Short mmCIF file of C-alpha atoms and ligand atoms in Angstrom, two decimals:
data_model
loop_
_atom_site.label_atom_id
_atom_site.label_comp_id
_atom_site.label_asym_id
_atom_site.label_seq_id
_atom_site.Cartn_x
_atom_site.Cartn_y
_atom_site.Cartn_z
CA MET V 1 145.48 130.01 124.46
CA SER V 2 144.34 130.26 128.00
CA SER V 3 143.36 126.44 129.69
CA PRO V 4 139.82 126.49 130.37
CA SER V 5 140.75 125.74 134.27
CA GLY V 6 142.45 129.27 133.61
CA PRO V 7 143.15 131.74 136.37
CA THR V 8 140.73 133.56 138.63
CA THR V 9 139.49 136.48 136.76
CA GLY V 10 136.77 137.57 138.84
CA ARG V 11 134.29 138.77 135.51
CA ARG V 12 130.63 139.07 136.27
CA VAL V 13 129.35 136.78 133.87
CA LEU V 14 125.52 137.26 133.32
CA LEU V 15 124.64 133.61 131.70
CA GLY V 16 121.61 133.94 129.68
CA ILE V 17 120.07 130.27 128.84
CA SER V 18 117.71 130.55 125.95
CA ALA V 19 115.15 127.27 124.65
CA GLY V 20 117.32 125.07 123.00
CA ILE V 21 118.48 121.14 123.26
CA ALA V 22 121.73 122.53 123.81
CA ALA V 23 120.73 124.25 127.05
CA TYR V 24 121.76 120.89 129.03
CA LYS V 25 125.13 122.10 128.12
CA SER V 26 125.29 125.57 130.15
CA ALA V 27 124.96 123.69 133.44
CA LEU V 28 128.33 122.56 132.51
CA LEU V 29 129.34 126.21 130.89
CA ALA V 30 128.15 127.51 134.24
CA ARG V 31 130.53 125.05 136.53
CA LEU V 32 133.19 125.95 134.52
CA LEU V 33 132.38 129.42 134.54
CA LYS V 34 132.96 129.26 138.25
CA GLN V 35 135.93 127.20 137.80
CA ALA V 36 137.51 129.72 136.09
CA GLY V 37 137.08 132.55 138.75
CA CYS V 38 134.09 134.31 137.04
CA GLU V 39 130.91 135.36 139.49
CA VAL V 40 127.86 133.83 137.88
CA ARG V 41 124.07 135.16 137.39
CA VAL V 42 122.06 133.14 135.60
CA VAL V 43 118.96 134.63 133.44
CA MET V 44 116.46 131.79 131.90
CA THR V 45 114.03 132.59 129.30
CA GLN V 46 110.46 130.57 129.86
CA GLY V 47 111.12 127.92 126.86
CA ALA V 48 114.74 127.35 128.61
CA GLN V 49 113.06 125.78 131.58
CA ALA V 50 111.77 123.44 129.69
CA PHE V 51 115.04 121.63 128.92
CA ILE V 52 117.10 122.45 132.14
CA THR V 53 115.67 123.42 135.99
CA PRO V 54 116.24 126.94 137.39
CA LEU V 55 117.26 124.80 140.16
CA THR V 56 120.03 122.95 138.62
CA LEU V 57 121.80 126.27 137.76
CA GLN V 58 121.12 127.74 141.53
CA ALA V 59 122.97 124.44 142.94
CA LEU V 60 125.88 124.96 140.17
CA THR V 61 126.16 129.04 140.68
CA GLY V 62 125.04 129.37 144.63
CA GLU V 63 122.86 132.25 143.31
CA PRO V 64 118.97 132.43 142.45
CA VAL V 65 118.32 131.94 138.89
CA ARG V 66 116.30 134.92 137.16
CA THR V 67 113.29 133.93 135.16
CA SER V 68 110.66 136.74 134.47
CA LEU V 69 110.96 140.50 134.48
CA LEU V 70 107.99 141.06 136.55
CA ASP V 71 109.29 139.23 139.62
CA PRO V 72 108.41 141.70 142.67
CA GLU V 73 110.34 139.48 145.11
CA ALA V 74 113.56 139.22 142.79
CA GLU V 75 113.10 143.21 141.80
CA ALA V 76 113.13 143.74 145.29
CA GLY V 77 116.79 142.07 145.95
CA MET V 78 118.53 142.88 142.95
CA GLY V 79 116.31 145.10 140.47
CA HIS V 80 116.94 144.34 136.74
CA ILE V 81 118.58 147.31 135.97
CA GLU V 82 120.92 146.69 138.39
CA LEU V 83 121.67 143.43 137.56
CA ALA V 84 122.15 144.33 133.45
CA ARG V 85 124.72 146.82 135.37
CA TRP V 86 126.36 144.38 137.44
CA ALA V 87 127.14 142.08 134.32
CA ASP V 88 130.54 142.55 133.10
CA THR V 89 130.17 140.28 130.19
CA ILE V 90 126.66 139.12 128.83
CA LEU V 91 127.09 135.39 127.73
CA ILE V 92 123.95 133.64 126.17
CA ALA V 93 124.69 130.17 124.80
CA PRO V 94 122.64 128.57 123.79
CA ALA V 95 121.34 131.55 121.83
CA THR V 96 117.90 130.54 119.69
CA ALA V 97 116.94 131.83 116.37
CA ASP V 98 114.14 133.59 117.97
CA LEU V 99 116.59 134.97 120.71
CA MET V 100 118.88 136.39 118.25
CA ALA V 101 115.50 137.44 115.81
CA ARG V 102 114.13 139.39 119.17
CA LEU V 103 117.59 140.87 119.93
CA ALA V 104 118.49 141.71 116.70
CA ALA V 105 115.32 143.88 116.20
CA GLY V 106 116.02 145.34 119.46
CA MET V 107 112.79 144.03 121.71
CA ALA V 108 112.52 143.77 125.42
CA ASP V 109 109.74 141.78 125.91
CA ASP V 110 111.43 139.30 128.82
CA LEU V 111 113.97 139.85 131.34
CA LEU V 112 116.81 138.73 129.03
CA THR V 113 115.99 140.70 126.25
CA THR V 114 115.59 143.70 128.30
CA LEU V 115 118.96 143.02 130.14
CA CYS V 116 120.72 143.36 126.98
CA LEU V 117 118.91 146.37 125.89
CA ALA V 118 120.22 147.80 129.36
CA SER V 119 123.81 146.69 129.85
CA ASP V 120 126.71 148.00 128.13
CA ALA V 121 128.26 144.78 128.56
CA GLU V 122 130.80 143.11 126.65
CA ARG V 123 128.34 140.52 124.58
CA VAL V 124 128.77 137.22 123.52
CA MET V 125 126.42 134.50 122.16
CA ALA V 126 126.57 131.01 120.84
CA PRO V 127 124.10 130.44 118.69
CA ALA V 128 122.61 127.04 118.69
CA MET V 129 119.69 125.77 116.30
CA ASN V 130 118.85 123.38 113.33
CA GLN V 131 120.97 123.78 110.04
CA ALA V 132 118.15 124.91 108.10
CA MET V 133 116.91 127.58 110.62
CA TRP V 134 120.51 128.51 111.07
CA ALA V 135 120.98 128.93 107.29
CA HIS V 136 117.50 130.61 107.05
CA PRO V 137 118.06 134.00 104.87
CA ALA V 138 116.34 135.65 108.42
CA THR V 139 118.80 134.08 110.28
CA ARG V 140 121.56 135.30 108.09
CA ARG V 141 120.21 138.79 108.56
CA ASN V 142 119.79 138.71 112.07
CA ALA V 143 123.27 137.17 112.67
CA ALA V 144 124.67 140.21 110.63
CA ARG V 145 122.86 142.60 112.42
CA LEU V 146 123.93 141.62 115.81
CA ALA V 147 127.58 141.73 114.70
CA GLU V 148 127.28 145.34 114.08
CA ASP V 149 125.62 146.11 116.98
CA GLY V 150 128.55 144.58 118.94
CA TRP V 151 127.43 140.68 119.84
CA ARG V 152 130.24 138.54 119.46
CA LEU V 153 129.29 135.31 117.59
CA LEU V 154 130.90 132.36 118.93
CA GLY V 155 130.36 129.24 116.51
CA PRO V 156 127.92 127.86 115.70
CA ASP V 157 129.75 124.55 115.41
CA SER V 158 129.27 122.02 112.39
CA GLY V 159 128.14 118.22 112.84
CA ASP V 160 125.63 115.81 113.92
CA GLN V 161 122.24 117.49 115.23
CA ALA V 162 120.04 116.69 118.06
CA CYS V 163 116.78 116.98 115.14
CA GLY V 164 118.95 113.72 113.36
CA ASP V 165 120.15 116.57 110.51
CA VAL V 166 124.15 117.35 109.85
CA GLY V 167 125.51 120.59 109.59
CA PRO V 168 126.03 124.14 111.07
CA GLY V 169 124.04 124.64 114.02
CA ARG V 170 125.47 122.71 116.93
CA MET V 171 126.10 124.77 119.78
CA LEU V 172 129.87 125.09 120.71
CA GLU V 173 130.98 122.97 123.42
CA PRO V 174 131.25 124.47 126.71
CA GLU V 175 134.90 124.32 126.94
CA ALA V 176 135.46 125.95 123.57
CA ILE V 177 132.89 128.91 124.83
CA LEU V 178 135.22 129.14 128.07
CA GLU V 179 138.36 129.21 126.10
CA ALA V 180 137.24 131.98 123.61
CA LEU V 181 135.92 133.96 126.79
CA LEU V 182 139.42 133.90 128.61
CA ALA V 183 141.50 134.55 125.09
CA ALA V 184 139.15 137.86 124.66
CA GLU V 185 140.23 138.72 128.33
CA GLN V 186 143.92 138.32 127.85
CA ALA V 187 143.56 139.82 124.19
CA ALA V 188 142.32 143.27 125.90
CA GLU V 189 145.11 142.93 128.18
CA GLN V 190 147.72 142.40 126.32
CA ALA V 191 146.25 145.40 123.77
CA ALA V 192 146.29 147.26 127.14
CA ASP V 193 150.12 146.27 128.17
CA THR V 194 151.42 147.08 124.62
CA ASP V 195 148.86 149.65 123.77
CA LYS V 196 150.02 149.79 120.43
CA GLY V 197 150.90 148.01 117.79
CA PRO V 198 152.36 148.40 113.72
CA ALA V 199 148.68 148.51 112.78
CA SER V 200 147.29 150.19 115.26
CA GLY V 201 144.67 152.62 114.29
CA LEU V 202 144.10 150.68 110.82
CA THR V 203 140.89 149.03 110.10
CA VAL V 204 141.75 145.64 108.39
CA THR V 205 138.51 143.50 106.58
CA ILE V 206 139.36 139.80 105.65
CA THR V 207 137.06 137.17 103.83
CA ALA V 208 137.69 133.79 105.17
CA GLY V 209 135.83 130.19 104.54
CA PRO V 210 133.78 128.72 101.60
CA THR V 211 130.74 130.11 100.39
CA ARG V 212 127.47 128.14 100.05
CA GLU V 213 125.09 128.59 97.28
CA PRO V 214 121.63 126.59 97.78
CA LEU V 215 120.45 124.66 95.35
CA ASP V 216 117.09 124.19 97.46
CA PRO V 217 115.99 124.37 101.45
CA VAL V 218 118.63 121.45 102.05
CA ARG V 219 121.24 121.00 99.38
CA TYR V 220 123.64 123.35 98.36
CA LEU V 221 127.44 123.70 96.46
CA SER V 222 130.38 124.62 98.69
CA ASN V 223 134.12 123.26 98.90
CA HIS V 224 136.20 122.27 101.41
CA SER V 225 137.81 125.86 102.82
CA SER V 226 138.64 125.53 106.44
CA GLY V 227 138.96 129.17 107.20
CA LYS V 228 141.88 128.45 108.99
CA MET V 229 143.98 130.50 107.24
CA GLY V 230 142.00 133.42 107.29
CA TYR V 231 141.28 133.47 110.84
CA ALA V 232 145.13 133.09 111.62
CA LEU V 233 145.04 136.35 109.74
CA ALA V 234 142.57 138.09 111.56
CA GLU V 235 143.99 136.78 114.53
CA ALA V 236 147.44 138.36 113.65
CA ALA V 237 146.27 141.29 112.46
CA ALA V 238 144.40 141.89 115.84
CA ALA V 239 147.49 141.25 117.77
CA LEU V 240 149.47 143.83 115.61
CA GLY V 241 146.93 146.35 116.81
CA ALA V 242 144.42 146.27 113.82
CA ARG V 243 140.78 146.82 114.05
CA VAL V 244 139.54 143.73 111.62
CA LYS V 245 136.52 142.57 110.50
CA LEU V 246 135.79 139.21 109.37
CA ILE V 247 133.34 138.35 107.19
CA SER V 248 133.29 134.83 107.30
CA GLY V 249 131.71 131.98 105.42
CA PRO V 250 130.56 129.00 107.01
CA VAL V 251 133.49 127.38 109.41
CA ALA V 252 133.83 125.51 112.38
CA LEU V 253 136.11 128.16 114.13
CA PRO V 254 135.07 130.79 116.80
CA CYS V 255 135.30 134.35 116.23
CA PRO V 256 138.87 135.23 117.29
CA ALA V 257 139.53 137.15 120.48
CA GLY V 258 139.15 141.09 119.47
CA VAL V 259 138.08 140.77 115.99
CA GLU V 260 134.30 141.49 114.80
CA CYS V 261 132.62 138.33 112.63
CA LEU V 262 130.16 138.46 110.39
CA PRO V 263 128.52 135.44 109.28
CA VAL V 264 127.83 134.92 106.07
CA GLU V 265 126.46 132.09 103.89
CA THR V 266 126.38 132.87 100.21
CA ALA V 267 128.89 134.63 98.01
CA LEU V 268 126.28 137.46 97.35
CA GLU V 269 125.75 137.99 101.09
CA MET V 270 129.88 138.29 101.24
CA HIS V 271 130.08 140.27 98.18
CA ALA V 272 127.34 143.10 99.84
CA ALA V 273 129.40 142.84 103.33
CA ALA V 274 132.89 143.36 101.36
CA GLN V 275 131.38 146.31 99.34
CA ARG V 276 129.89 147.79 102.77
CA LEU V 277 133.18 147.23 104.90
CA ALA V 278 136.27 148.06 102.09
CA PRO V 279 135.73 151.59 101.47
CA GLU V 280 136.12 152.25 105.37
CA SER V 281 139.05 149.83 105.22
CA ASP V 282 143.06 150.46 104.95
CA LEU V 283 143.55 146.58 104.21
CA PHE V 284 141.14 144.44 102.63
CA ILE V 285 142.48 140.62 102.26
CA GLY V 286 140.52 138.23 100.25
CA CYS V 287 141.15 134.90 101.65
CA ALA V 288 137.51 133.32 101.15
CA ALA V 289 137.23 130.30 98.86
CA VAL V 290 134.55 131.75 96.71
CA ALA V 291 132.43 129.52 94.75
CA ASP V 292 132.52 131.07 91.22
CA TYR V 293 129.00 130.20 90.50
CA ARG V 294 125.25 129.76 92.17
CA ALA V 295 122.37 127.86 90.85
CA GLU V 296 120.66 130.66 89.04
CA THR V 297 117.44 129.93 91.15
CA ALA V 298 117.36 127.96 93.95
CA ALA V 299 114.15 125.85 94.60
CA GLU V 300 111.79 126.29 96.55
CA HIS V 301 110.83 123.09 97.76
CA LYS V 302 113.28 119.91 98.40
CA ILE V 303 114.32 118.95 94.04
CA LYS V 304 112.86 115.54 94.03
CA LYS V 305 114.34 112.51 92.03
CA VAL V 306 112.26 111.72 88.61
CA GLU V 307 111.79 108.08 88.11
CA GLY V 308 112.95 107.08 84.44
CA GLU V 309 115.34 110.27 84.43
CA ASP V 310 119.10 109.86 84.63
CA ALA V 311 120.35 113.23 84.29
CA LEU V 312 119.68 116.31 86.29
CA THR V 313 120.56 119.88 84.83
CA LEU V 314 120.95 122.57 87.01
CA ARG V 315 121.75 125.92 85.20
CA LEU V 316 124.40 128.16 86.92
CA VAL V 317 125.19 131.72 86.69
CA LYS V 318 128.87 133.20 87.69
CA ASN V 319 129.13 134.88 91.13
CA PRO V 320 130.68 138.59 91.38
CA ASP V 321 134.40 138.47 91.60
CA ILE V 322 134.34 140.22 95.40
CA ILE V 323 138.45 140.87 95.37
CA ALA V 324 138.14 142.43 91.98
CA ALA V 325 135.23 144.51 92.90
CA VAL V 326 136.90 146.14 96.01
CA ALA V 327 140.41 146.88 93.54
CA ALA V 328 138.04 148.38 91.27
CA LEU V 329 136.89 150.77 94.17
CA PRO V 330 137.88 154.67 93.66
CA GLU V 331 141.38 155.13 94.63
CA ALA V 332 139.78 157.82 97.53
CA ARG V 333 138.10 154.52 99.04
CA ARG V 334 140.23 151.49 98.08
CA PRO V 335 141.96 149.88 100.87
CA LEU V 336 145.19 148.10 99.51
CA VAL V 337 144.11 144.56 98.40
CA VAL V 338 145.65 141.46 98.83
CA GLY V 339 144.21 137.97 97.53
CA PHE V 340 145.40 134.38 97.08
CA ALA V 341 146.27 132.43 94.49
CA ALA V 342 145.76 128.78 95.50
CA GLU V 343 146.62 126.88 92.62
CA THR V 344 147.89 123.19 92.03
CA ARG V 345 150.53 124.06 88.86
CA ASP V 346 152.21 127.07 87.49
CA VAL V 347 151.53 128.48 90.78
CA GLU V 348 153.62 131.31 89.85
CA ARG V 349 152.68 132.17 86.73
CA TYR V 350 148.97 132.11 87.62
CA ALA V 351 149.72 134.27 90.60
CA ARG V 352 151.19 136.92 88.29
CA ASP V 353 148.34 136.59 85.93
CA LYS V 354 145.79 137.04 89.18
CA LEU V 355 147.55 140.06 90.28
CA ALA V 356 147.14 141.63 86.91
CA ARG V 357 143.70 140.77 86.01
CA LYS V 358 141.59 141.80 88.95
CA GLY V 359 143.48 144.84 89.71
CA LEU V 360 145.79 143.76 93.53
CA ASP V 361 148.12 144.88 95.19
CA MET V 362 149.77 141.43 96.36
CA VAL V 363 148.87 138.20 95.90
CA VAL V 364 149.45 135.43 98.22
CA ALA V 365 150.63 132.41 95.69
CA ASN V 366 150.31 128.87 97.41
CA ASP V 367 150.49 125.42 95.74
CA VAL V 368 147.56 123.26 97.40
CA SER V 369 148.58 120.25 95.89
CA ARG V 370 151.27 119.39 98.06
CA GLU V 371 150.99 117.01 101.15
CA GLY V 372 149.78 118.80 104.20
CA LEU V 373 149.58 122.28 103.25
CA GLY V 374 147.29 124.51 102.35
CA PHE V 375 143.02 123.14 102.32
CA GLY V 376 142.30 122.15 105.90
CA ALA V 377 146.02 122.17 106.67
CA ASP V 378 147.96 123.42 109.71
CA ASP V 379 150.53 124.47 107.67
CA ASN V 380 151.01 126.45 104.92
CA ALA V 381 153.91 127.69 101.94
CA ALA V 382 153.53 130.48 100.10
CA VAL V 383 154.90 133.17 97.45
CA LEU V 384 154.12 136.62 98.32
CA LEU V 385 154.31 139.01 95.09
CA TRP V 386 153.50 142.36 95.10
CA ARG V 387 153.52 145.85 93.62
CA ALA V 388 156.67 147.16 94.50
CA GLY V 389 157.19 150.34 92.93
CA SER V 390 160.34 151.19 91.00
CA ARG V 391 162.74 150.55 93.60
CA GLN V 392 162.03 146.99 93.93
CA SER V 393 161.82 144.92 90.94
CA SER V 394 161.66 141.37 90.71
CA PRO V 395 164.62 139.54 88.62
CA LYS V 396 161.45 139.17 85.64
CA GLY V 397 161.92 143.12 85.36
CA ASP V 398 158.11 143.35 85.96
CA ASP V 399 158.25 145.36 89.02
CA LEU V 400 156.96 143.05 91.48
CA GLY V 401 158.31 142.01 95.33
CA ARG V 402 158.88 138.49 95.55
CA ASP V 403 159.29 137.06 98.82
CA ALA V 404 158.92 132.66 98.97
CA LEU V 405 157.60 131.81 102.38
CA PRO V 406 158.78 128.51 103.53
CA PRO V 407 156.48 125.62 104.97
CA GLN V 408 155.38 127.12 108.38
CA PRO V 409 152.17 126.91 110.72
CA LYS V 410 149.47 129.07 109.58
CA ALA V 411 149.73 131.43 112.51
CA GLN V 412 153.30 131.92 111.66
CA LEU V 413 152.50 132.51 108.12
CA ALA V 414 149.75 134.75 108.53
CA GLU V 415 151.96 137.33 110.82
CA ALA V 416 154.25 137.56 107.53
CA ILE V 417 151.88 138.18 105.22
CA LEU V 418 150.31 141.14 107.17
CA ARG V 419 153.84 142.38 108.03
CA ARG V 420 154.69 142.69 104.34
CA ALA V 421 150.98 143.57 103.49
CA LEU V 422 151.86 146.73 106.30
CA ALA V 423 155.11 147.64 104.65
CA CYS V 424 153.54 147.90 101.22
CA LEU V 425 150.38 150.31 103.00
CA ALA V 426 153.45 152.64 104.37
CA ASP V 427 154.98 152.57 100.77
CA ARG V 428 151.85 153.81 99.50
CA GLN V 429 151.03 156.15 101.67
CA SER V 430 154.54 157.78 101.31
CA ARG V 431 153.95 158.16 97.39
O1 C5P T 1 139.70 133.31 90.60
P1 C5P T 1 140.39 133.23 92.25
O2 C5P T 1 138.66 132.20 92.49
O3 C5P T 1 141.33 131.39 91.62
O4 C5P T 1 141.06 133.91 93.03
C1 C5P T 1 141.49 133.98 94.14
C2 C5P T 1 141.36 135.07 95.07
O5 C5P T 1 139.87 135.73 94.89
C3 C5P T 1 141.10 134.86 96.40
O6 C5P T 1 141.29 136.11 96.93
C4 C5P T 1 139.66 134.72 96.37
O7 C5P T 1 139.14 135.43 98.27
C5 C5P T 1 139.03 135.80 95.59
N1 C5P T 1 137.95 135.66 94.95
C6 C5P T 1 136.66 136.79 95.27
N2 C5P T 1 135.44 136.48 94.90
C7 C5P T 1 135.94 135.35 94.25
C8 C5P T 1 136.26 133.99 93.64
C9 C5P T 1 137.16 134.37 94.19
O8 C5P T 1 136.94 137.45 96.23
N3 C5P T 1 134.18 135.12 93.40
#
């Protein structure tokens, strides 16, 4: 990836700032964009001005800052439609829950939303809000709608929040936002250079990260999946020329360049997104660590401790098996389906069983008990097992192809998995 102090890009960036405490970091972002050679013009919502002054941004960018749609003086300089056309990229950082809702609804009730509606520029946003607001179903819906409308969502990051909460909702750091922007530009240049990769013309849908199953408004059931493997697969698929859709549970990773990200929270949301996208895909990779169970009903209010009771019983119900449901689609709408089997013992035996039971075409089996590999790590090793047709039978005579991939960085492993999946796809199409 490019360093944040990378080469002059000459890109015209319209930096939109909305009313979040993270707005104080937008000043550094404006500076970094300028240092990277971008032309920067800033538009602030009314609320943003309560957190940082237009004068600060004007001093940093050397350009007047726009704050109002109905400003005759500013309109006489560069009218808002002109400004919308001027931008190569609209970058909103921070993007609040309210702004996301207004954009998702297609509203144009202030200068920033009007510009977004009037522009065909690349659209990127870095959401920032309280973790409960980010987890709220309304925000989930809006994030999914915005991703569908072509917005690239960067973050949010997880961790301590200004309000004292801990969880996902922090704006990505300005350096990470800039890096993601420059990487997208590089990826577009590379795509133009190489024109076609081995996966060009193919649509690949990937699930990644954990799911989060609410127990009440502040608690949930989840797991330690970092999303690294799924994101590495998405990045590798994009680099091979595919159109990539990444359905991701809550993780602390930015959406990879050139990838369409659909942020989800629960297994049911991930299932709905997979059911919608899989029939339009050539390849579906289920890399998410989906919670097997969810609370039968999430409590409307915070569950209180009961004095004198030492135990609390939660009733859980099974979540749908997302990948099995994709594999069970009718042949005409069924992509090639690749699943993961993360096990701590008898890895291959369980993987073979999973391949058959879930109706998969290929399974990536890995031993997550090996130190430094698997969950959260940067490296991974895997055995690939795939339905091979009659030509390549495994020594066990069960008509499976087999390839053992040694420990290696997840990015490298991702490419090897994809190349094998592409070979399976070509094999299937030639039959
Ligand atoms: O059943 P198990 O969780 O071990 O299977 C792992 C594989 O199944 C992974 O590919 C995972 O993404 C997928 N899976 C799913 N929906 C579930 C559970 C697992 O898609 N509810």
